[in-house]
Every structure is written in structure tokens, then in C-alpha cells.
Short mmCIF file of C-alpha atoms in Angstrom, two decimals:
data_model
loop_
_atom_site.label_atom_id
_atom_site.label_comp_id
_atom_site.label_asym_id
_atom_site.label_seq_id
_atom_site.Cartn_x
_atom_site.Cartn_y
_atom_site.Cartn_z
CA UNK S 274 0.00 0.00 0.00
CA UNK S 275 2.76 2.45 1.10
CA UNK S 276 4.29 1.84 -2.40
CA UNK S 277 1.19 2.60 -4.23
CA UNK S 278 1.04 5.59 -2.31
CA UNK S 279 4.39 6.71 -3.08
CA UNK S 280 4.21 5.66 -6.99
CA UNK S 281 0.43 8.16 -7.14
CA UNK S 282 2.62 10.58 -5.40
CA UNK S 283 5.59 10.72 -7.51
CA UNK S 284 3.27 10.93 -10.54
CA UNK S 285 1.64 14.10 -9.42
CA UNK S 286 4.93 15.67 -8.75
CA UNK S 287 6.30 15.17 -12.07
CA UNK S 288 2.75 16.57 -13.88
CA UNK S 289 3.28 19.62 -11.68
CA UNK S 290 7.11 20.01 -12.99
CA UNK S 291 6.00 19.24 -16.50
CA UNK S 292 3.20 21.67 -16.09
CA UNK S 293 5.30 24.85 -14.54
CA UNK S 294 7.90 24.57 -17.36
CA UNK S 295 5.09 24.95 -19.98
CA UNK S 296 4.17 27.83 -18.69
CA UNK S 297 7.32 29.38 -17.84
CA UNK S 298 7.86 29.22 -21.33
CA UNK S 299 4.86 30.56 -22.96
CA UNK S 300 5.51 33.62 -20.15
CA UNK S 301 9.25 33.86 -21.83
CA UNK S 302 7.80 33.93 -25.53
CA UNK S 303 5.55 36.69 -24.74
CA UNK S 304 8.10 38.58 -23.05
CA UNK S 305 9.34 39.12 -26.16
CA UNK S 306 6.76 41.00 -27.72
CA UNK S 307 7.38 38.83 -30.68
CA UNK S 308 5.62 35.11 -30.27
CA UNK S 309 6.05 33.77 -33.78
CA UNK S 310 7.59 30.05 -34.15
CA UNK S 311 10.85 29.54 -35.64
CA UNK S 312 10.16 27.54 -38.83
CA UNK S 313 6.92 29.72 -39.89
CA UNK S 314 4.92 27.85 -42.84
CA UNK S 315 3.36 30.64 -44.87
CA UNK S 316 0.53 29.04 -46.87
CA UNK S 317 -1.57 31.54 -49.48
CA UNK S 318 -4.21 33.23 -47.71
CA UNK S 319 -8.10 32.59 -47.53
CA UNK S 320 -10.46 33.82 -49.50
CA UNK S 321 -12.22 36.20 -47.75
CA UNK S 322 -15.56 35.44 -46.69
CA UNK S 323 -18.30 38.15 -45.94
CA UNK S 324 -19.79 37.16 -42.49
CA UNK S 325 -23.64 38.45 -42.51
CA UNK S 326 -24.03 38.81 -38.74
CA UNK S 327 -21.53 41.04 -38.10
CA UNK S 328 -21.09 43.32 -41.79
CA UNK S 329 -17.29 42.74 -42.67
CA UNK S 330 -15.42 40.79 -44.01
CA UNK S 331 -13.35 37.29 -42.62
CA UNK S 332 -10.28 36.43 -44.25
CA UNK S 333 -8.95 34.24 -41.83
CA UNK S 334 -7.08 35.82 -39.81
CA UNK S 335 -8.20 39.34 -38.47
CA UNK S 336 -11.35 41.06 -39.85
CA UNK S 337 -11.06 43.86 -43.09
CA UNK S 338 -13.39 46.79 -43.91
CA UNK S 339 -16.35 46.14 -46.43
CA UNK S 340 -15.60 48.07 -49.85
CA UNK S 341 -17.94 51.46 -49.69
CA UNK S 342 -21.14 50.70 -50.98
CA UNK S 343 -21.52 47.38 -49.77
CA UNK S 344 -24.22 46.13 -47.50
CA UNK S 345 -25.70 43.02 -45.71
CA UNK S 346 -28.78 41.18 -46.10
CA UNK S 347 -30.15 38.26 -44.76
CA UNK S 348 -27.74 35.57 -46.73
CA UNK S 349 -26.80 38.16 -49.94
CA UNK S 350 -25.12 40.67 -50.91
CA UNK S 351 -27.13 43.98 -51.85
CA UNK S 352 -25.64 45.41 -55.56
CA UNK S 353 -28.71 48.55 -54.99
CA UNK S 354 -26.30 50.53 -52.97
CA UNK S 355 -23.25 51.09 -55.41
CA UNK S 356 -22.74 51.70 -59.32
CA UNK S 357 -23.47 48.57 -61.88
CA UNK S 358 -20.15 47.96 -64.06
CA UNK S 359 -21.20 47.23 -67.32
CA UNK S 360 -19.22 46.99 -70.62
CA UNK S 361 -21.09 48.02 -74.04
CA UNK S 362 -19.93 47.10 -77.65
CA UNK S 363 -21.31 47.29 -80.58
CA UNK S 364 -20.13 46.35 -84.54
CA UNK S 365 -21.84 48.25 -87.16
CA UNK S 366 -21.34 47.77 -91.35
CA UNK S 367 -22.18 50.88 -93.40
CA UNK S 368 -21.70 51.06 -97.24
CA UNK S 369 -21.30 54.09 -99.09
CA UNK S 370 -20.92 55.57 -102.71
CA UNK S 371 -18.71 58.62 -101.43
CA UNK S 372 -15.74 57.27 -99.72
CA UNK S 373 -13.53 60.05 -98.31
CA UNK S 374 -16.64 61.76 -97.47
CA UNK S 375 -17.77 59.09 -94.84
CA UNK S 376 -14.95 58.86 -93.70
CA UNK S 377 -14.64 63.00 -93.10
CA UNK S 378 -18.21 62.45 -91.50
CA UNK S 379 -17.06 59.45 -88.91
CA UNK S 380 -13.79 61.20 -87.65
CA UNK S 381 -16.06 64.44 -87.31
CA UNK S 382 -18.66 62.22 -85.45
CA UNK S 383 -16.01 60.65 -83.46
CA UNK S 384 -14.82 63.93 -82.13
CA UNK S 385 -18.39 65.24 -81.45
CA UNK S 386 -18.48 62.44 -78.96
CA UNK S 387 -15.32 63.10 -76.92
CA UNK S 388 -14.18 59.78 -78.03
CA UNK S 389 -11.12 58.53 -80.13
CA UNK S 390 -9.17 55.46 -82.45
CA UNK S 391 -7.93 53.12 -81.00
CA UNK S 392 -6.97 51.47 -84.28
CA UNK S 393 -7.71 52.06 -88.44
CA UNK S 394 -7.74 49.97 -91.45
CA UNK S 395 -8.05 51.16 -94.88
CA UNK S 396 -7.62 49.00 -97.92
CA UNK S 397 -8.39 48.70 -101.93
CA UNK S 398 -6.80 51.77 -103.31
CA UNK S 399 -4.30 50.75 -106.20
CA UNK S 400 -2.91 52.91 -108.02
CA UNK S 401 -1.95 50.51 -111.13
CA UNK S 402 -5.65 49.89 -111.65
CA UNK S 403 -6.41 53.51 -111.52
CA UNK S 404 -3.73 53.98 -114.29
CA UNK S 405 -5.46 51.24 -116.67
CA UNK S 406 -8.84 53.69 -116.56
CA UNK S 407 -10.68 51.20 -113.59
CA UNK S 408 -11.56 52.90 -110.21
CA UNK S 409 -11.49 49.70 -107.48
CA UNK S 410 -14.17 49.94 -104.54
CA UNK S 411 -12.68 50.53 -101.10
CA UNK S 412 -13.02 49.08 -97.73
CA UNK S 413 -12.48 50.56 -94.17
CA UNK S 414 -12.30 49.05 -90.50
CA UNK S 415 -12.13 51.10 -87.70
CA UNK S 416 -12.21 50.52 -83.90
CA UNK S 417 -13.39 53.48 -81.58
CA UNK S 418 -13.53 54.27 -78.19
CA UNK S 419 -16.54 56.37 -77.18
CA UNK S 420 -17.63 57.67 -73.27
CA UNK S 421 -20.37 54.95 -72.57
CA UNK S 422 -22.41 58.25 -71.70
CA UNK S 423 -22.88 58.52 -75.75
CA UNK S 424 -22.61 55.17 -76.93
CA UNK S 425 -26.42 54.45 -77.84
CA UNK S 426 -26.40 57.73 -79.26
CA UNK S 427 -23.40 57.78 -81.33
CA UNK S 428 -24.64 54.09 -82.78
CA UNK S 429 -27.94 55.90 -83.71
CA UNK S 430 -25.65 58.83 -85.38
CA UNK S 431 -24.42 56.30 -88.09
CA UNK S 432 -27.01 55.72 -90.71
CA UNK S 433 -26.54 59.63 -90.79
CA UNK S 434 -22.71 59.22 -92.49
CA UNK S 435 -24.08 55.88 -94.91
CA UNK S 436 -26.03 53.05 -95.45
CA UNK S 437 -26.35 50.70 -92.38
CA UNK S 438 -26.63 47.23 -93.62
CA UNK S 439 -26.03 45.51 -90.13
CA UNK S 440 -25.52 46.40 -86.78
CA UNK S 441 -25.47 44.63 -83.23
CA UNK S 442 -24.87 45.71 -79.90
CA UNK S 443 -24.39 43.60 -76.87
CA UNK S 444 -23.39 43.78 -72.89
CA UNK S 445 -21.47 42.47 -70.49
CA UNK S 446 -22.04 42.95 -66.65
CA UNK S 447 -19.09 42.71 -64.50
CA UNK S 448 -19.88 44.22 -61.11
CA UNK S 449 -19.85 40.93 -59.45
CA UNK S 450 -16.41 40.58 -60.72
CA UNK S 451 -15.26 43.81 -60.34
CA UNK S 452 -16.37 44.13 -56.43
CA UNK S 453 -14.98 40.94 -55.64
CA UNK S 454 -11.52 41.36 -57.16
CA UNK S 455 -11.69 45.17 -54.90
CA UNK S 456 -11.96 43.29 -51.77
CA UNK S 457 -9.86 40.95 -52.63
CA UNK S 458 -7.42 43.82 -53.26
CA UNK S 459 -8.42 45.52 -49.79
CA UNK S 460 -7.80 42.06 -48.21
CA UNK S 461 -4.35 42.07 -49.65
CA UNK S 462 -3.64 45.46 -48.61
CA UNK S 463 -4.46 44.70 -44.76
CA UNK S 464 -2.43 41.41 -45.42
CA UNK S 465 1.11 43.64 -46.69
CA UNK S 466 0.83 45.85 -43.61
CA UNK S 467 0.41 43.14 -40.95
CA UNK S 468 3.44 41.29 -42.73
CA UNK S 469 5.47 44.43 -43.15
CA UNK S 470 4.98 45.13 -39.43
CA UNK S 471 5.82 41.66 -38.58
CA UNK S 472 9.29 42.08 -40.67
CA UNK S 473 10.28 45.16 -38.42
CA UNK S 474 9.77 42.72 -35.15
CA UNK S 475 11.50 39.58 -36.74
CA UNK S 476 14.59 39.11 -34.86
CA UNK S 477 15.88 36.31 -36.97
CA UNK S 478 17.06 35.59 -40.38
CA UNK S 479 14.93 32.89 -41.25
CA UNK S 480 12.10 34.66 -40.38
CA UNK S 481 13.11 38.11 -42.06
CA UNK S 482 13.45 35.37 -45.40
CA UNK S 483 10.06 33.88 -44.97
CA UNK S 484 8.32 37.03 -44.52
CA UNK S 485 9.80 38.68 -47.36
CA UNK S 486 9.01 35.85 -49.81
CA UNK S 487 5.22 36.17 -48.80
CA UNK S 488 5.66 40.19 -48.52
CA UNK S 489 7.35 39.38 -52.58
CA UNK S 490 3.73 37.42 -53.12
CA UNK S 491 1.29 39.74 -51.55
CA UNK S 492 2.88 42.78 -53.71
CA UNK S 493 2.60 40.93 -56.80
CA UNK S 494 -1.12 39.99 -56.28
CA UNK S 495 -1.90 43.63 -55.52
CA UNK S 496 -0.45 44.56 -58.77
CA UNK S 497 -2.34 42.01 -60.79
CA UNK S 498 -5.37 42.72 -59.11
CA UNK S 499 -5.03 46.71 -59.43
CA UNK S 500 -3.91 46.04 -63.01
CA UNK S 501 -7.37 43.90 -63.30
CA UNK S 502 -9.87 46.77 -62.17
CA UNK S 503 -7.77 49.36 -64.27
CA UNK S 504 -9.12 47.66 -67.17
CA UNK S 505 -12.22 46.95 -66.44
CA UNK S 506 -12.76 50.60 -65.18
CA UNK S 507 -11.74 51.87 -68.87
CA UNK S 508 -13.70 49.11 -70.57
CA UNK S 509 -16.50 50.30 -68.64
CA UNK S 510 -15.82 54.07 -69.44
CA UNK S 511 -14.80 53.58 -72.87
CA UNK S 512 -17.28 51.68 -74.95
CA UNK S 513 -15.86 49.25 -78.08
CA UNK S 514 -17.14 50.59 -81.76
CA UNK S 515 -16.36 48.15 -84.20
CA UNK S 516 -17.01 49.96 -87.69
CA UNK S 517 -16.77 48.28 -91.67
CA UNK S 518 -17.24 50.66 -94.55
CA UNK S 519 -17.49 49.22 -97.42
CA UNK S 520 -17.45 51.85 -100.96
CA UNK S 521 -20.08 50.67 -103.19
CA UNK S 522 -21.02 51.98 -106.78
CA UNK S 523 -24.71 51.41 -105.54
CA UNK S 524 -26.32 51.48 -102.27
CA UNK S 525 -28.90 48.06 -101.40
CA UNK S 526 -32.28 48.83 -101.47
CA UNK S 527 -33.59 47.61 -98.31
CA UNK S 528 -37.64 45.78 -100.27
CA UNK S 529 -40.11 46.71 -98.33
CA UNK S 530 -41.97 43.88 -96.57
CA UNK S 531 -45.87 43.04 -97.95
CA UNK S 532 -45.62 43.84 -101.83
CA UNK S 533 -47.13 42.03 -104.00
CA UNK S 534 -46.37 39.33 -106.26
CA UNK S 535 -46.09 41.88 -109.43
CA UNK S 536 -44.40 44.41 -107.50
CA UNK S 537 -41.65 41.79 -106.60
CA UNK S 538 -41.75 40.40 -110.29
CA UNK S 539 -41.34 43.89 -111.30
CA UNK S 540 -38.31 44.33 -108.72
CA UNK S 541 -36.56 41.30 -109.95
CA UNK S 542 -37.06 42.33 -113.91
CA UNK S 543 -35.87 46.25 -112.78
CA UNK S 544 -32.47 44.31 -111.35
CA UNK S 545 -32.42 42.09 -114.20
CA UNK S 546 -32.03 45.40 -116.82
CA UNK S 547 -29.96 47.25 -114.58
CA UNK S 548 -27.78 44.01 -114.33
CA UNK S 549 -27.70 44.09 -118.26
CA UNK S 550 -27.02 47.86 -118.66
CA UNK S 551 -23.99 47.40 -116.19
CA UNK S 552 -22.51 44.78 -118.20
CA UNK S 553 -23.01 46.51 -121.39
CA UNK S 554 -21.68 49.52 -120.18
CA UNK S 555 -18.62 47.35 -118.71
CA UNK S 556 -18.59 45.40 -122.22
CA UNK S 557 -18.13 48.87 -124.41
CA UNK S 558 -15.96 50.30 -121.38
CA UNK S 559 -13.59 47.71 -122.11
CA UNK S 560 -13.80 47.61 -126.06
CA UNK S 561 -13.15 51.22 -126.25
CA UNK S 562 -9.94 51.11 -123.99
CA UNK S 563 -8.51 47.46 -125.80
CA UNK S 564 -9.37 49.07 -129.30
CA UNK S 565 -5.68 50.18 -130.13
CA UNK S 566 -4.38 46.77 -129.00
CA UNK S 567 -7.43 45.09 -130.88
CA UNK S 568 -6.17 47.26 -134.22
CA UNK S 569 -2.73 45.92 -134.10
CA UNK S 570 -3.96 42.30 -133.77
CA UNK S 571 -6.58 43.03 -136.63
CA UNK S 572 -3.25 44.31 -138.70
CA UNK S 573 -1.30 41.23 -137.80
CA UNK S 574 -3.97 39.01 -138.41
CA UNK S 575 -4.94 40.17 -142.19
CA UNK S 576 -1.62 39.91 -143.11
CA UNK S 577 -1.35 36.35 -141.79
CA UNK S 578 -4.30 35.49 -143.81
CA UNK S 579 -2.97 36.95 -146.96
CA UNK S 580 0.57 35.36 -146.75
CA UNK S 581 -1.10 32.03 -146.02
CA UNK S 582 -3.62 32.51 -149.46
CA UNK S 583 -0.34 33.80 -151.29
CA UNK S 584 1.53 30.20 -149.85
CA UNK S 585 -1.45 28.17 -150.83
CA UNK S 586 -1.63 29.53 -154.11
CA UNK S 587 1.68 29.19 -154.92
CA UNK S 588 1.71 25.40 -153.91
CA UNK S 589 -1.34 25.07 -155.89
CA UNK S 590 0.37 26.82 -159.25
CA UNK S 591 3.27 23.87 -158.54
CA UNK S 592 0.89 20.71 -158.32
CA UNK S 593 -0.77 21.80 -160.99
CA UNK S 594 2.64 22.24 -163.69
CA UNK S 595 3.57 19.24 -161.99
CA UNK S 596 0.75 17.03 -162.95
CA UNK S 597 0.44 18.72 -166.40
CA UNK S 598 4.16 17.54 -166.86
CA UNK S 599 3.91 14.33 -166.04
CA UNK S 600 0.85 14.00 -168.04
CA UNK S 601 2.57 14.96 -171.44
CA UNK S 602 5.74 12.69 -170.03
CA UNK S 603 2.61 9.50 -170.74
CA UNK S 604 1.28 10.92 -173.67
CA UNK S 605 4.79 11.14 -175.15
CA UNK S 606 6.26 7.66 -173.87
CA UNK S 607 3.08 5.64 -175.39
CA UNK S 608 3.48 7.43 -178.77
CA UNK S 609 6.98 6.31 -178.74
CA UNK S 610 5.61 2.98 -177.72
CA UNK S 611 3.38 2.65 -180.51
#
């Protein structure tokens, strides 16, 4: 019994040790004002998480401000309380019959709206076709950059410089996107002072490494992410233009809809003519420029012909005193014979 006694007892004594050591160190770490282990793992942070009962924002280790304009509801996020970010673009095709004029017209239109070019493509001027009496049709491309504040206006502004043969519009709504990626941002912000302050009370160097290399990290995602919501912001600000001009020597007739059956045999025969007039007028176009060159073939070819008859005639003349000598050759050799 008295051995029992003294094993219990001999137990508790060595807890008590074990447990006065812990705590004389934890008392020396925080003495130091600076309680951070000595091989630190730094893992990527958390997402940060909006927590709905008490309005900010969790990223897993210390709580960060909401973004202004931001509010809670019961389980969502309210979007009626800041500014919707949303991207507009549009692609229009015009044809015209007065090419430098249109194009005068867009740049002036461009200007009206405060907007500018971001880039310009003209093509199908040649100068060599030009020189041979043939004027070749034209084509443009342009991409613009107008103040959203105009955009549906400026697209309505087009069929004033030519004829609008197709146009679409479309957009895109980022501001989930956008207000996420600026508290992520925010998050990382809060993140590169608390490191920065833990670097000035790091008193070794593996530490001072560590902390860097995430500091190195945290930097470069607030860069990216600033970067990001630079160009949304202009996208938003600046709407996309996409414009095609296309010179035309005609401009389409857009039919009516509901005609009748001889009004739309009447339309096809009208296109029909003018189809035949254009080819004529192509046809005689083309005669009168290739007559000089047709001359000199006509030239070359007569007197082809005539050397050819002259050759044939010739060969002719010979058969003929040929035969006619070899006929009097008989007649001679069977008198002779006889």
C-alpha cells in the first residue's frame, strides 16, 4: 500500500514540474513581444468570406473593412447601394458611294463624342488599276472608343454618315467581378501591412526570409489585381465601336416587306435590266480602252491570212505544172511505144 502511495505521489509531482515549465515558457515567448515560431509555414491566404451577422469581411485571420457601398442582407449581398459595371460594344457595317466623305463624316462624329481610335484599317486603293482607266471599290475598319455616356447615341448617329446594312450591340455585366476582385485587393492590402509590421519585429534571419518571400507574393497579387480593375474601369468608361465601310457603286435597297407578287416580279425584272445595262456599259468600257491593242492584232492578223492565201496559191500553181508535166511525159512515152 505504502508503495502505491508513493508511486500516485511521484506521478503528481512530475505533472506539476512538467506543467510549470510549460508555462514558464509561454511567459518567456511573450516577453518578447514577438511570439512567432521559428520555422513559420506561410501558406496563401483565404479567401475572404463576408460574415452576414456582423457586416465585414473574414479572411482568416483578423477582420477587413467592407468596400464602400456594400451592405448586408439576410444571406446576400445587396448590388442597390453602389454603381453597376457594365461593358457596351457594338459592330456596325455601313456602305457608301462617297468614300472620303464618310470617312470625313465618322472622324467628325467621333470627335463630337469626346471619343477617339484606338486602331484604323483602310484598304483597296491601287494605283496601277487607276492607271489602266478602272476605279477599285474601297473598304475601311475602324475601332473606336466612345464615353459609354454617348454610346447608344453615337450608334444611332451612323445611318446619318451611310447606309447601315447591319448592326449589333451587346453587354457584359461585370460588377460581381469587379467588387470581388476590390476586396480581394483591400484584403491584400491589410495582409502587406500586418506582414510588413511583422518584418520590423522579426529578430531572426529565417524569419526576415520567410516574410519577405510572402511580402514578394502579396505585392505581386496587388499589382495584378489593381492592373485587373484598371481595365475593367476603362472598358466600362470607354465603350468598343467596331465599324466596316465598305465603298459601293450602288447602295442596297432595303424591299419593303408586304408587296405584292407583281411588285416583286417587277423588282426582280428592274435588277435584271440594270444588271444588263452594267454589263453593257462594262462590255463597251472595255472595247473602247482594248481598241488600239485590238487594231494591231486586226493588222497582224490580215496579213497572216494573206501570206497564207499567197503560200497556198503558190503550192497550188506547182501541183498543178507538176501534174500537167507528167501528163505529157505518158502521152509522149506511149506514142513512142506505138
Amino acid at each position: 500500500m505504502k508503495k502505491r502511495f508513493s508511486l500516485i505521489l511521484a506521478l503528481i509531482v512530475i505533472a506539476a514540474l512538467l506543467a510549470s515549465c510549460a508555462s514558464g515558457s509561454y511567459k518567456s515567448a511573450e516577453s518578447t513581444g514577438y511570439a512567432y515560431p521559428t520555422e513559420p509555414s506561410y501558406a496563401p491566404e483565404p479567401e475572404a468570406q463576408y460574415d452576414y451577422d456582423y457586416g465585414y469581411y473574414e479572411n482568416g485571420y483578423e477582420s477587413v473593412d467592407m468596400p464602400e457601398g456594400f451592405t448586408a442582407t439576410s444571406g446576400t449581398s445587396a448590388n442597390t447601394d453602389f454603381a453597376e459595371k457594365m461593358i457596351y460594344s457594338a459592330s456596325v457595317t455601313l456602305e457608301t458611294t462617297e468614300f472620303e466623305k464618310t470617312l470625313d463624316s465618322l472622324n467628325a462624329l467621333i470627335s463630337s463624342y469626346g471619343g477617339f481610335i484606338e486602331s484604323s484599317y483602310v484598304t483597296g486603293q491601287s494605283y496601277s488599276l487607276k492607271w489602266n482607266n478602272y476605279d477599285p471599290l474601297r473598304s475601311a475598319e475602324y475601332v473606336i472608343r466612345v464615353p459609354s455616356t454617348g454610346f447608344k447615341s453615337m450608334i444611332n448617329d451612323f445611318s446619318g454618315i451611310g447606309n447601315v446594312t447591319e448592326q449589333r450591340d451587346w453587354a457584359e455585366n461585370i460588377t460581381e467581378q469587379f467588387y470581388d476582385s476590390q476586396s480581394r485587393l483591400n484584403t491584400l492590402k491589410v495582409e502587406e501591412e500586418r506582414l510588413l509590421a511583422m518584418l520590423e519585429k522579426a529578430d531572426n534571419v529565417t524569419d526576415m526570409i520567410d516574410l519577405e518571400a510572402r511580402l514578394s507574393e502579396v505585392r505581386y497579387n496587388i499589382e495584378s489585381v489593381t492592373s485587373r480593375l484598371r481595365n475593367w474601369q476603362n472598358q466600362v468608361d470607354y465603350s468598343t465601336v467596331t465599324v466596316n465601310i465598305t465603298e459601293v457603286k450602288e447602295l442596297t435597297t432595303i424591299v419593303e416587306p408586304q408587296r405584292t407578287y407583281w411588285e416583286e416580279i417587277g423588282d426582280g425584272l428592274a435588277a435584271s435590266l440594270r444588271g444588263v445595262w452594267s454589263f453593257l456599259k462594262g462590255a463597251f468600257k472595255w472595247l473602247i480602252v482594248a481598241l488600239p491593242v485590238l487594231a494591231i492584232l486586226g493588222v497582224i492578223a490580215v496579213i497572216t491570212i494573206v501570206i497564207i492565201k499567197l503560200a497556198t496559191r503558190s503550192s497550188r500553181k506547182k501541183r498543178k505544172a507538176a501534174a500537167e508535166a507528167m501528163a505529157q511525159n505518158r502521152e509522149q512515152n506511149e506514142a513512142n511505144g506505138k
